[in-house]
XYZ file of C-alpha atoms in Angstrom:
680
model
C 160.475 -114.237 -119.279
C 158.570 -116.752 -121.349
C 159.933 -120.193 -120.582
C 156.366 -121.406 -119.999
C 156.649 -125.095 -120.765
C 153.905 -126.062 -123.230
C 153.922 -129.824 -122.728
C 151.139 -132.107 -123.841
C 152.636 -134.442 -121.341
C 155.000 -137.312 -120.890
C 152.087 -139.649 -120.375
C 150.068 -138.355 -123.302
C 152.966 -138.500 -125.720
C 153.568 -142.078 -124.757
C 150.138 -142.924 -126.128
C 151.620 -142.454 -129.564
C 152.810 -146.033 -129.070
C 149.844 -147.349 -127.087
C 148.997 -150.147 -129.436
C 147.672 -153.634 -128.884
C 147.184 -156.773 -130.933
C 145.322 -160.020 -130.776
C 147.109 -162.471 -128.529
C 148.303 -164.778 -131.276
C 151.399 -165.438 -129.165
C 152.024 -165.451 -125.386
C 154.593 -162.716 -125.937
C 151.804 -160.301 -126.904
C 150.404 -160.378 -123.361
C 153.790 -159.266 -122.018
C 153.951 -156.505 -124.628
C 150.553 -155.310 -123.395
C 151.975 -155.331 -119.875
C 154.864 -153.171 -121.100
C 152.388 -150.608 -122.402
C 150.577 -150.464 -119.077
C 153.881 -149.712 -117.315
C 155.094 -147.123 -119.832
C 153.262 -144.139 -118.397
C 153.405 -144.689 -114.658
C 156.531 -146.838 -114.177
C 158.906 -146.083 -117.075
C 161.968 -147.663 -115.451
C 160.145 -150.965 -114.919
C 158.750 -150.771 -118.449
C 162.248 -150.370 -119.898
C 163.563 -153.327 -117.888
C 160.664 -155.508 -119.056
C 161.028 -154.751 -122.773
C 164.779 -155.356 -122.613
C 164.133 -158.808 -121.105
C 161.647 -159.891 -123.778
C 163.982 -160.073 -126.792
C 165.482 -163.297 -125.450
C 162.000 -164.872 -125.585
C 161.747 -164.615 -129.382
C 161.652 -168.022 -131.057
C 161.490 -169.289 -134.613
C 157.749 -169.760 -134.125
C 157.075 -166.190 -132.975
C 154.598 -164.652 -135.456
C 156.010 -161.929 -137.712
C 153.596 -159.282 -136.401
C 154.555 -160.012 -132.784
C 158.245 -160.002 -133.661
C 157.898 -156.605 -135.384
C 155.876 -155.253 -132.473
C 158.609 -156.190 -130.002
C 161.277 -154.612 -132.217
C 159.190 -151.439 -132.452
C 159.012 -151.149 -128.644
C 162.699 -151.981 -128.216
C 163.634 -149.357 -130.791
C 161.435 -146.812 -129.033
C 163.078 -147.595 -125.693
C 166.556 -147.067 -127.136
C 165.355 -143.918 -128.908
C 164.129 -142.480 -125.594
C 167.566 -143.187 -124.154
C 169.139 -141.474 -127.195
C 170.931 -144.625 -128.304
C 170.036 -143.905 -131.906
C 172.277 -146.559 -133.471
C 170.465 -149.388 -131.669
C 167.087 -147.798 -132.365
C 167.951 -147.722 -136.090
C 169.012 -151.389 -135.897
C 165.503 -152.455 -134.848
C 163.862 -150.276 -137.498
C 166.043 -151.960 -140.137
C 165.122 -155.406 -138.816
C 161.418 -154.589 -139.118
C 161.782 -153.201 -142.646
C 163.630 -156.365 -143.724
C 160.911 -158.507 -142.155
C 158.216 -156.504 -143.943
C 159.894 -157.269 -147.274
C 160.271 -160.953 -146.440
C 156.632 -161.520 -145.487
C 155.197 -158.751 -147.708
C 153.267 -157.145 -144.840
C 152.028 -153.564 -145.218
C 151.187 -153.518 -141.497
C 154.770 -154.263 -140.461
C 156.077 -151.789 -143.037
C 153.753 -149.036 -141.753
C 154.833 -149.651 -138.162
C 158.533 -149.602 -139.117
C 158.195 -146.429 -141.194
C 156.413 -144.761 -138.283
C 159.301 -145.753 -136.000
C 161.719 -144.342 -138.589
C 159.824 -141.030 -138.657
C 159.994 -140.814 -134.859
C 163.711 -141.631 -134.947
C 164.436 -138.879 -137.488
C 162.581 -136.411 -135.263
C 164.512 -137.514 -132.172
C 167.763 -136.953 -134.091
C 166.612 -133.478 -135.202
C 166.570 -134.444 -138.901
C 163.338 -132.829 -140.134
C 164.396 -132.951 -143.783
C 164.636 -136.756 -143.754
C 161.377 -136.947 -141.814
C 159.598 -134.794 -144.410
C 160.855 -137.001 -147.242
C 159.354 -140.034 -145.461
C 155.836 -138.624 -145.011
C 154.383 -139.459 -148.432
C 155.756 -143.018 -148.284
C 154.239 -143.551 -144.844
C 150.892 -142.109 -145.946
C 150.798 -144.471 -148.927
C 151.705 -147.501 -146.804
C 149.225 -146.512 -144.103
C 146.398 -146.583 -146.658
C 147.072 -150.325 -147.144
C 147.488 -151.232 -143.452
C 144.758 -153.311 -141.827
C 145.578 -153.602 -138.142
C 143.765 -151.079 -135.946
C 146.694 -150.584 -133.592
C 149.089 -149.769 -136.423
C 146.687 -147.467 -138.272
C 146.174 -145.536 -135.025
C 149.882 -145.382 -134.197
C 150.955 -144.285 -137.685
C 148.212 -141.679 -138.203
C 148.684 -140.229 -134.724
C 152.466 -139.940 -135.176
C 151.970 -138.344 -138.589
C 149.570 -135.810 -137.099
C 152.060 -134.875 -134.388
C 154.859 -134.389 -136.937
C 152.738 -132.422 -139.414
C 151.561 -130.145 -136.600
C 155.176 -129.461 -135.646
C 155.791 -128.616 -139.323
C 152.926 -126.058 -139.259
C 150.962 -128.145 -141.775
C 147.836 -127.779 -139.705
C 145.218 -128.964 -142.195
C 147.116 -132.174 -142.955
C 147.782 -132.677 -139.237
C 144.074 -132.423 -138.481
C 143.303 -134.950 -141.236
C 145.848 -137.351 -139.746
C 144.371 -136.999 -136.249
C 140.894 -137.735 -137.581
C 142.310 -140.700 -139.490
C 143.673 -141.992 -136.178
C 140.301 -141.376 -134.553
C 138.457 -143.348 -137.257
C 140.903 -146.244 -136.780
C 139.663 -146.753 -133.211
C 136.178 -145.241 -133.465
C 134.343 -148.560 -133.111
C 137.076 -150.474 -131.320
C 136.290 -152.704 -128.347
C 139.872 -152.502 -127.100
C 140.140 -151.490 -123.401
C 142.463 -148.624 -124.314
C 140.113 -147.017 -126.821
C 138.926 -144.432 -124.291
C 142.515 -143.429 -123.572
C 143.297 -143.115 -127.263
C 140.268 -140.936 -127.924
C 141.119 -138.634 -125.022
C 144.665 -138.338 -126.316
C 143.368 -137.359 -129.753
C 141.062 -134.783 -128.185
C 144.105 -133.314 -126.470
C 146.152 -133.361 -129.690
C 143.405 -131.610 -131.669
C 142.974 -129.134 -128.806
C 146.709 -128.379 -128.957
C 146.356 -127.743 -132.670
C 143.523 -125.305 -132.003
C 145.643 -123.502 -129.389
C 148.406 -122.989 -131.963
C 145.822 -121.615 -134.413
C 144.457 -119.279 -131.702
C 141.118 -121.144 -131.724
C 141.106 -120.981 -127.958
C 137.395 -121.600 -127.356
C 137.419 -124.782 -129.438
C 140.542 -125.984 -127.605
C 138.901 -125.224 -124.268
C 135.784 -127.231 -125.201
C 137.819 -130.266 -126.259
C 140.003 -130.186 -123.143
C 137.082 -129.692 -120.759
C 135.311 -132.688 -122.332
C 138.463 -134.806 -122.048
C 138.973 -133.748 -118.405
C 135.379 -134.679 -117.558
C 135.863 -138.159 -119.052
C 139.182 -138.663 -117.287
C 137.738 -137.604 -113.914
C 134.715 -139.898 -114.229
C 136.805 -143.066 -114.704
C 139.465 -143.899 -112.142
C 141.474 -145.815 -114.741
C 141.843 -142.576 -116.737
C 142.836 -140.302 -113.835
C 146.520 -140.517 -114.749
C 145.756 -138.344 -117.811
C 144.553 -135.415 -115.719
C 147.877 -133.703 -114.855
C 148.761 -133.322 -118.502
C 145.253 -132.364 -119.598
C 145.158 -129.584 -116.984
C 148.693 -128.601 -117.987
C 147.562 -128.211 -121.590
C 144.470 -126.296 -120.489
C 146.763 -123.924 -118.588
C 148.826 -123.393 -121.734
C 145.646 -122.624 -123.685
C 144.577 -119.983 -121.123
C 148.075 -118.493 -120.845
C 148.220 -118.088 -124.624
C 145.183 -115.755 -124.642
C 146.341 -114.526 -122.039
C 143.941 -115.368 -119.200
C 146.281 -115.579 -116.235
C 143.642 -116.270 -113.571
C 142.208 -119.213 -115.532
C 145.707 -120.464 -116.337
C 146.570 -120.330 -112.630
C 143.487 -122.360 -111.714
C 144.136 -124.994 -114.415
C 147.767 -125.440 -113.371
C 146.791 -125.701 -109.700
C 144.300 -128.455 -110.558
C 146.951 -130.251 -112.597
C 149.418 -129.932 -109.715
C 146.891 -131.409 -107.290
C 146.387 -134.452 -109.511
C 150.099 -134.829 -110.269
C 150.908 -134.928 -106.546
C 148.046 -137.353 -105.885
C 149.224 -139.677 -108.649
C 152.898 -139.302 -107.678
C 153.905 -138.051 -111.132
C 157.132 -136.117 -110.411
C 157.754 -135.027 -113.988
C 154.354 -133.367 -114.267
C 154.736 -131.855 -110.778
C 158.034 -130.216 -111.780
C 156.623 -128.909 -115.070
C 153.457 -127.525 -113.466
C 155.467 -125.832 -110.699
C 157.639 -124.185 -113.346
C 154.586 -122.985 -115.280
C 153.006 -121.576 -112.122
C 156.264 -119.804 -111.330
C 156.364 -118.388 -114.845
C 152.845 -116.994 -114.417
C 153.992 -115.205 -111.247
C 157.103 -113.926 -112.983
C 155.134 -112.439 -115.871
C 152.958 -110.570 -113.380
C 155.979 -109.208 -111.504
C 155.314 -111.375 -108.414
C 158.971 -112.345 -108.009
C 158.833 -113.300 -104.319
C 155.965 -115.725 -105.016
C 157.697 -117.179 -108.087
C 160.992 -118.073 -106.364
C 159.761 -120.940 -104.111
C 157.918 -122.490 -107.063
C 161.052 -122.518 -109.210
C 163.136 -123.799 -106.268
C 160.778 -126.728 -105.669
C 160.634 -127.494 -109.408
C 164.437 -127.524 -109.526
C 164.798 -129.793 -106.483
C 162.270 -132.277 -107.808
C 163.829 -132.240 -111.290
C 167.267 -132.925 -109.778
C 165.879 -135.911 -107.865
C 164.380 -137.338 -111.056
C 167.421 -136.436 -113.183
C 165.093 -134.312 -115.282
C 167.994 -132.266 -116.667
C 166.062 -129.941 -118.972
C 163.736 -128.826 -116.182
C 166.613 -128.414 -113.727
C 168.320 -126.086 -116.179
C 165.091 -124.165 -116.890
C 164.266 -123.588 -113.222
C 167.820 -122.455 -112.399
C 167.758 -120.117 -115.416
C 164.432 -118.637 -114.278
C 165.796 -118.055 -110.770
C 168.742 -116.191 -112.236
C 166.433 -114.030 -114.335
C 164.423 -113.061 -111.258
C 167.649 -111.846 -109.617
C 168.289 -109.655 -112.657
C 164.752 -108.245 -112.551
C 165.188 -107.488 -108.855
C 168.374 -105.521 -109.565
C 170.941 -108.143 -108.546
C 172.551 -107.960 -111.976
C 175.959 -109.523 -111.358
C 174.750 -112.670 -109.592
C 171.701 -113.130 -111.807
C 173.561 -112.729 -115.090
C 176.327 -115.073 -113.907
C 173.718 -117.699 -113.025
C 171.895 -117.343 -116.353
C 175.137 -117.428 -118.347
C 176.190 -120.589 -116.483
C 172.935 -122.277 -117.518
C 173.457 -121.281 -121.160
C 176.952 -122.776 -120.953
C 175.441 -125.929 -119.450
C 172.948 -126.110 -122.307
C 175.865 -126.012 -124.743
C 177.695 -128.740 -122.797
C 174.603 -130.918 -123.083
C 174.695 -130.276 -126.851
C 171.162 -128.971 -126.720
C 169.577 -128.562 -130.148
C 169.854 -125.093 -131.691
C 166.074 -124.688 -131.542
C 166.130 -125.144 -127.747
C 169.335 -123.168 -127.166
C 167.861 -120.241 -129.115
C 165.358 -119.446 -126.354
C 168.011 -119.362 -123.622
C 170.334 -117.137 -125.657
C 167.507 -114.728 -126.522
C 166.397 -114.376 -122.917
C 169.955 -113.899 -121.686
C 170.283 -111.077 -124.227
C 167.085 -109.543 -122.807
C 168.563 -109.791 -119.305
C 171.752 -108.001 -120.401
C 169.535 -105.298 -121.884
C 167.675 -104.967 -118.570
C 171.031 -104.580 -116.812
C 172.082 -101.973 -119.423
C 175.051 -104.145 -120.360
C 174.639 -103.203 -123.996
C 177.889 -104.643 -125.301
C 177.003 -108.076 -123.872
C 173.447 -107.681 -125.147
C 174.788 -107.033 -128.649
C 177.111 -110.042 -128.380
C 174.228 -112.329 -127.375
C 171.976 -110.852 -130.032
C 174.602 -111.702 -132.620
C 174.728 -115.276 -131.342
C 170.923 -115.395 -131.281
C 170.840 -114.235 -134.875
C 173.543 -116.722 -135.908
C 171.606 -119.578 -134.286
C 168.397 -118.396 -135.922
C 170.086 -118.214 -139.318
C 171.634 -121.649 -138.847
C 168.238 -123.157 -137.987
C 166.670 -121.306 -140.886
C 169.356 -122.386 -143.369
C 169.318 -125.999 -142.154
C 165.537 -126.180 -142.486
C 165.628 -124.668 -145.979
C 168.403 -127.018 -147.138
C 166.514 -129.982 -145.719
C 163.305 -128.823 -147.379
C 165.093 -128.659 -150.740
C 166.558 -132.122 -150.119
C 163.113 -133.424 -149.186
C 161.613 -131.888 -152.323
C 164.287 -133.516 -154.447
C 163.742 -136.896 -152.800
C 159.981 -136.571 -153.182
C 160.427 -135.545 -156.817
C 162.715 -138.535 -157.464
C 160.062 -140.805 -155.967
C 157.423 -139.317 -158.273
C 159.734 -139.693 -161.259
C 160.305 -143.372 -160.465
C 156.559 -143.874 -160.090
C 156.022 -142.335 -163.524
C 158.687 -144.613 -165.020
C 156.879 -147.621 -163.573
C 153.582 -146.320 -164.904
C 155.180 -145.804 -168.328
C 156.474 -149.400 -168.366
C 153.020 -150.651 -167.427
C 151.528 -148.647 -170.264
C 154.093 -150.096 -172.680
C 153.195 -153.621 -171.558
C 149.524 -152.840 -172.033
C 150.245 -151.512 -175.513
C 152.217 -154.659 -176.445
C 149.368 -156.804 -175.173
C 146.956 -154.802 -177.289
C 149.178 -155.279 -180.366
C 149.301 -159.058 -179.810
C 145.545 -159.155 -179.409
C 145.211 -157.124 -182.591
C 147.365 -159.587 -184.574
C 145.354 -162.553 -183.312
C 142.121 -160.873 -184.210
C 143.417 -160.109 -187.725
C 144.303 -163.759 -188.239
C 140.992 -165.046 -186.951
C 138.487 -162.563 -188.218
C 139.485 -160.299 -191.114
C 136.040 -158.761 -190.918
C 136.993 -157.048 -187.611
C 140.157 -155.508 -189.019
C 138.735 -152.021 -189.295
C 137.362 -152.134 -185.774
C 140.691 -153.299 -184.389
C 142.519 -150.497 -186.211
C 140.076 -147.985 -184.773
C 140.526 -149.459 -181.300
C 144.316 -149.379 -181.619
C 144.208 -145.771 -182.821
C 142.020 -144.809 -179.880
C 144.352 -146.606 -177.506
C 147.374 -144.857 -178.989
C 145.627 -141.513 -178.729
C 144.766 -142.141 -175.094
C 148.329 -143.229 -174.465
C 149.574 -140.060 -176.178
C 147.306 -137.966 -173.953
C 148.567 -139.764 -170.862
C 152.185 -139.214 -171.867
C 151.472 -135.566 -172.638
C 149.755 -135.072 -169.263
C 152.602 -136.869 -167.515
C 155.116 -134.577 -169.241
C 153.093 -131.525 -168.226
C 153.013 -132.724 -164.616
C 156.742 -133.404 -164.797
C 157.421 -129.903 -166.114
C 155.184 -128.448 -163.408
C 157.022 -130.460 -160.735
C 160.352 -129.239 -162.135
C 159.138 -125.643 -162.140
C 157.832 -125.979 -158.594
C 161.085 -127.532 -157.412
C 163.102 -124.747 -159.051
C 160.866 -122.095 -157.507
C 160.989 -123.629 -154.016
C 164.766 -123.928 -154.155
C 165.090 -120.162 -154.679
C 162.224 -118.767 -152.587
C 161.291 -118.617 -148.918
C 158.083 -120.652 -148.406
C 156.615 -118.275 -145.782
C 157.080 -114.829 -147.358
C 157.539 -115.782 -151.011
C 160.731 -113.674 -151.083
C 163.997 -114.870 -152.560
C 166.328 -116.876 -150.311
C 170.075 -117.187 -149.726
C 170.579 -119.626 -152.568
C 169.137 -117.138 -155.047
C 171.718 -114.533 -153.983
C 174.576 -117.008 -154.365
C 173.437 -117.783 -157.913
C 172.970 -114.088 -158.746
C 176.389 -113.081 -157.401
C 178.044 -115.948 -159.273
C 176.500 -114.761 -162.551
C 177.417 -111.179 -161.705
C 181.046 -112.184 -161.158
C 181.179 -114.222 -164.374
C 179.725 -111.353 -166.398
C 182.216 -108.929 -164.855
C 185.133 -111.228 -165.722
C 183.938 -111.587 -169.317
C 183.727 -107.816 -169.713
C 187.133 -107.343 -168.065
C 186.194 -103.733 -167.464
C 186.023 -101.872 -164.143
C 182.415 -101.229 -163.176
C 181.346 -97.608 -163.451
C 178.430 -98.037 -161.065
C 177.893 -99.584 -157.664
C 175.216 -101.841 -156.235
C 173.778 -101.455 -152.746
C 173.356 -103.930 -149.871
C 170.915 -103.223 -147.028
C 170.714 -105.768 -144.210
C 167.636 -105.308 -141.961
C 166.699 -107.059 -138.726
C 163.268 -106.655 -137.075
C 163.654 -105.188 -133.590
C 162.401 -107.168 -130.574
C 161.021 -109.894 -132.838
C 161.312 -112.420 -130.019
C 158.988 -110.257 -127.909
C 156.446 -110.272 -130.746
C 156.498 -114.081 -130.805
C 156.357 -114.318 -127.004
C 153.518 -111.842 -126.475
C 151.399 -112.375 -129.586
C 152.315 -115.919 -130.654
C 154.320 -117.364 -133.545
C 151.385 -116.978 -135.926
C 151.571 -113.215 -135.296
C 155.333 -113.340 -135.896
C 154.713 -115.008 -139.266
C 152.212 -112.280 -140.191
C 154.802 -109.612 -139.294
C 157.446 -111.286 -141.484
C 155.046 -111.561 -144.417
C 153.895 -107.934 -144.096
C 157.432 -106.516 -143.740
C 158.482 -108.512 -146.802
C 155.495 -107.145 -148.735
C 156.285 -103.539 -147.773
C 159.939 -103.874 -148.758
C 159.010 -105.529 -152.054
C 156.756 -102.590 -152.935
C 159.691 -100.176 -152.492
C 162.052 -101.866 -154.914
C 162.422 -101.626 -158.660
C 162.332 -104.413 -161.203
C 165.783 -105.984 -161.171
C 166.351 -105.329 -157.461
C 166.194 -108.228 -154.998
C 164.435 -108.589 -151.636
C 165.486 -111.684 -149.716
C 164.526 -113.291 -146.442
C 168.080 -113.711 -145.224
C 167.191 -115.822 -142.191
C 164.854 -115.729 -139.189
C 163.774 -112.104 -138.880
C 166.511 -110.730 -141.175
C 165.930 -109.316 -144.654
C 168.457 -108.359 -147.333
C 167.844 -105.855 -150.123
C 170.161 -105.797 -153.165
C 169.775 -102.611 -155.211
C 171.271 -102.376 -158.687
C 173.219 -99.437 -160.083
C 172.911 -96.708 -157.461
C 175.303 -94.457 -155.562
C 175.834 -93.900 -151.829
C 173.367 -90.989 -151.593
C 170.579 -92.978 -153.225
C 171.366 -95.956 -150.993
C 171.121 -93.802 -147.847
C 167.807 -92.333 -149.013
C 166.425 -95.776 -149.809
C 167.415 -97.095 -146.356
C 165.547 -94.183 -144.789
C 162.442 -95.039 -146.825
C 162.733 -98.718 -145.821
C 162.875 -97.865 -142.098
C 159.956 -95.465 -142.517
C 157.745 -97.948 -144.358
C 158.426 -100.622 -141.713
C 157.947 -98.433 -138.636
C 155.330 -95.854 -139.626
C 152.315 -98.165 -139.640
C 151.701 -101.067 -137.213
C 151.028 -104.589 -138.428
C 147.471 -105.708 -137.674
C 146.981 -109.251 -136.379
C 143.566 -110.385 -135.123
C 142.503 -106.775 -134.478
C 145.692 -106.124 -132.458
C 148.146 -103.437 -133.599
C 151.752 -104.641 -133.417
C 154.299 -101.842 -133.667
C 157.293 -102.961 -135.715
C 160.662 -101.290 -136.272
C 163.948 -102.493 -137.725
C 167.671 -101.873 -137.488
C 169.820 -101.752 -140.612
C 173.384 -101.820 -141.883
C 174.160 -100.739 -145.456
C 177.002 -100.122 -147.898
C 177.782 -100.148 -151.600
C 179.532 -102.855 -153.594
C 182.274 -102.274 -154.552
C 182.819 -100.538 -151.199
C 184.932 -97.383 -151.048
C 186.538 -98.169 -154.386
C 188.141 -101.375 -153.067
C 188.490 -104.053 -155.743
C 186.028 -106.924 -155.245
C 188.867 -109.430 -155.378
C 189.991 -107.913 -152.071
C 186.586 -107.142 -150.545
C 184.004 -109.420 -152.138
C 180.262 -109.453 -151.564
C 180.450 -111.916 -148.660
C 182.928 -109.725 -146.777
C 180.802 -106.687 -147.597
C 177.779 -108.393 -146.031
C 179.782 -109.057 -142.852
C 180.524 -105.327 -142.679
C 176.817 -104.576 -143.141
C 176.040 -107.057 -140.365
C 178.424 -105.283 -137.961
C 176.893 -101.928 -138.910
C 173.432 -103.382 -138.211
C 174.453 -104.400 -134.704
C 175.783 -100.910 -134.070
C 172.165 -99.877 -134.591
C 170.993 -102.520 -132.108
C 173.446 -101.339 -129.448
C 172.638 -97.647 -129.909
C 168.872 -97.875 -129.534
C 167.442 -99.788 -132.542
C 165.046 -98.301 -135.144
C 167.998 -96.886 -137.042
C 170.520 -97.752 -139.702
C 174.244 -97.202 -139.983
C 175.800 -96.879 -143.418
C 179.489 -97.369 -144.195
C 180.415 -94.509 -146.524
C 184.168 -94.302 -147.110
C 187.640 -95.367 -145.983
C 190.228 -92.708 -145.221
C 193.123 -95.153 -145.029
C 194.111 -97.960 -147.438
C 191.933 -101.054 -147.099
C 194.902 -103.374 -146.556
C 195.948 -101.260 -143.576
C 192.469 -101.460 -142.003
C 191.565 -105.022 -143.026
C 192.185 -106.657 -139.610
C 190.128 -104.013 -137.751
C 187.261 -104.130 -140.254
C 186.977 -107.885 -139.895
C 186.494 -107.758 -136.116
C 185.233 -104.408 -134.808
C 184.172 -101.186 -136.521
C 184.347 -98.971 -133.429
C 188.113 -98.357 -133.501
C 188.431 -97.242 -137.165
C 185.342 -95.063 -136.658
C 186.795 -93.419 -133.537
C 190.129 -92.865 -135.304
C 188.391 -91.256 -138.278
C 189.549 -93.951 -140.677
C 186.008 -95.196 -141.440
C 183.297 -92.695 -142.358
C 179.718 -93.635 -141.443
C 176.260 -92.121 -141.813
C 173.227 -92.507 -139.532
C 169.617 -92.924 -140.667
C 166.866 -92.756 -138.034
C 163.554 -94.589 -138.295
C 160.193 -92.962 -137.546
C 159.675 -91.710 -133.946
C 157.945 -94.249 -131.682
C 155.606 -93.626 -128.784
């Protein structure tokens, strides 16, 4: 069980909008009051900001007006009223254009970035980053430079762009480095926590510990900063648990709980109780974990903290499963997964619940249900993967379009400069004929420089086009081909086959592979280790294939190999080699050996002599997917190949589209089994 909530904290995250301004208008003082209430009295803060819009007048300064709209939009965003939040962003962007203010524009673009994230639209958020960075460079107000850079850092960290995230955090730090604002200390502590969180993700645990300990010392020394302590200790506990150092994590969470109770911070109390319970659960101390989860659930229910209520109830169900009460525990866990779906929880959040429910079914030896949940887990993972890739391509295209427009503007400027130079040349010819030769030389030089600029611009344009084409067909993590590349290949393959109008004399092979227990690798070694495993498995598979074959990252932890012109025997032998090369040698990550195996499903195309108009490549891949999950159900580290049909395809079509077990049992579908290398 690994639902250990890694929260930087409700209070800390709120400091992303802790911004102040000079009191050019009486309304600014009330906006400052709103900020003071945000962390400790959110309900009162929301009521206050909603009451302030009526106080806007025609004389309200533009910066104050935009600041109020930013806070109103943030309040609606927190309440998931995204339409109203977007309304206030649009108002601020219009105002920025009217008064030509880069400060207002930077604040509005930062709000837009936060809104895209809240709506789970990372592709649109990515496309906005470069525009926000450019606008931020021209902003003057300290509060806005801090807010924008800090928000950028948080987003870039979530996107695994760690170097850029660190630069953004330091940019935020420099914005307030010499500030006399009363909240400067709070801002600096927040940034220490953010950079510490970044170091935790990168497994730089000692550096994270140093930053957090320094921040905790500062927060304990000043009473006005005590409210930061629950979340700082919470983050310190996450840092220790990631190593794992359970005793130190226990102590940090206990300290955070003490402060959260003292400060009457129910959200932090519930989260810390859950994390303490999770520590007990991981150590097999189920009796000690139960009261912690029960208290966390009760408190979350009182505060209408739905996500934590669901998490605690789910954890309690999992403990029942681990204690042998399978029926009741699995029913409870399944009910929470259903509740998560009712709440329309994002796929990224639902994925964890589905994966852990699958683990619980495995513990209860309910293998059919485990396979069913694993299929859903894989479908969710693929959907997230595909959505992210599509959004990345969209973001690349938008970014490329922006660059192209910038180059067009630059080209027009160059043309204007050239025309000005020609006019100057004519005037000089009329006035001083003696300088004619010099002017010609100058014009020639200018034209040459212009030619070089145009040539360089064209080269950059070609490079950008090449990069865009490459990124649209390749997985950014492993460098392998992606789904889109297969679609293009199969389309060309079909077109070529139709032009030939001849039956193919050879077959191609499809092997679908899924890394076994990949979730456990992420949970026990961290996502960075999971990335290393994916890269290394991709590298090993790539080394096995010939030129002309394809190795694709099909989604999440799934790989697809397309082998050209080979028969069933060669395909079976190749699958055996693939399982051996994956499972024979562990993957090394930070001096830790991670044993990796995979399950596979494979078949030829055309399959069993069936015409591809009846059983095309997409249907063939679904058959391979079902064969793969037979391997999951029957022990993993193995592959099942579909060899032949002993009845007409049309007669078996309905069975093959839903379940392979019946045609196999009836002898209508012939299969072959390939075992991976023995494991300790």
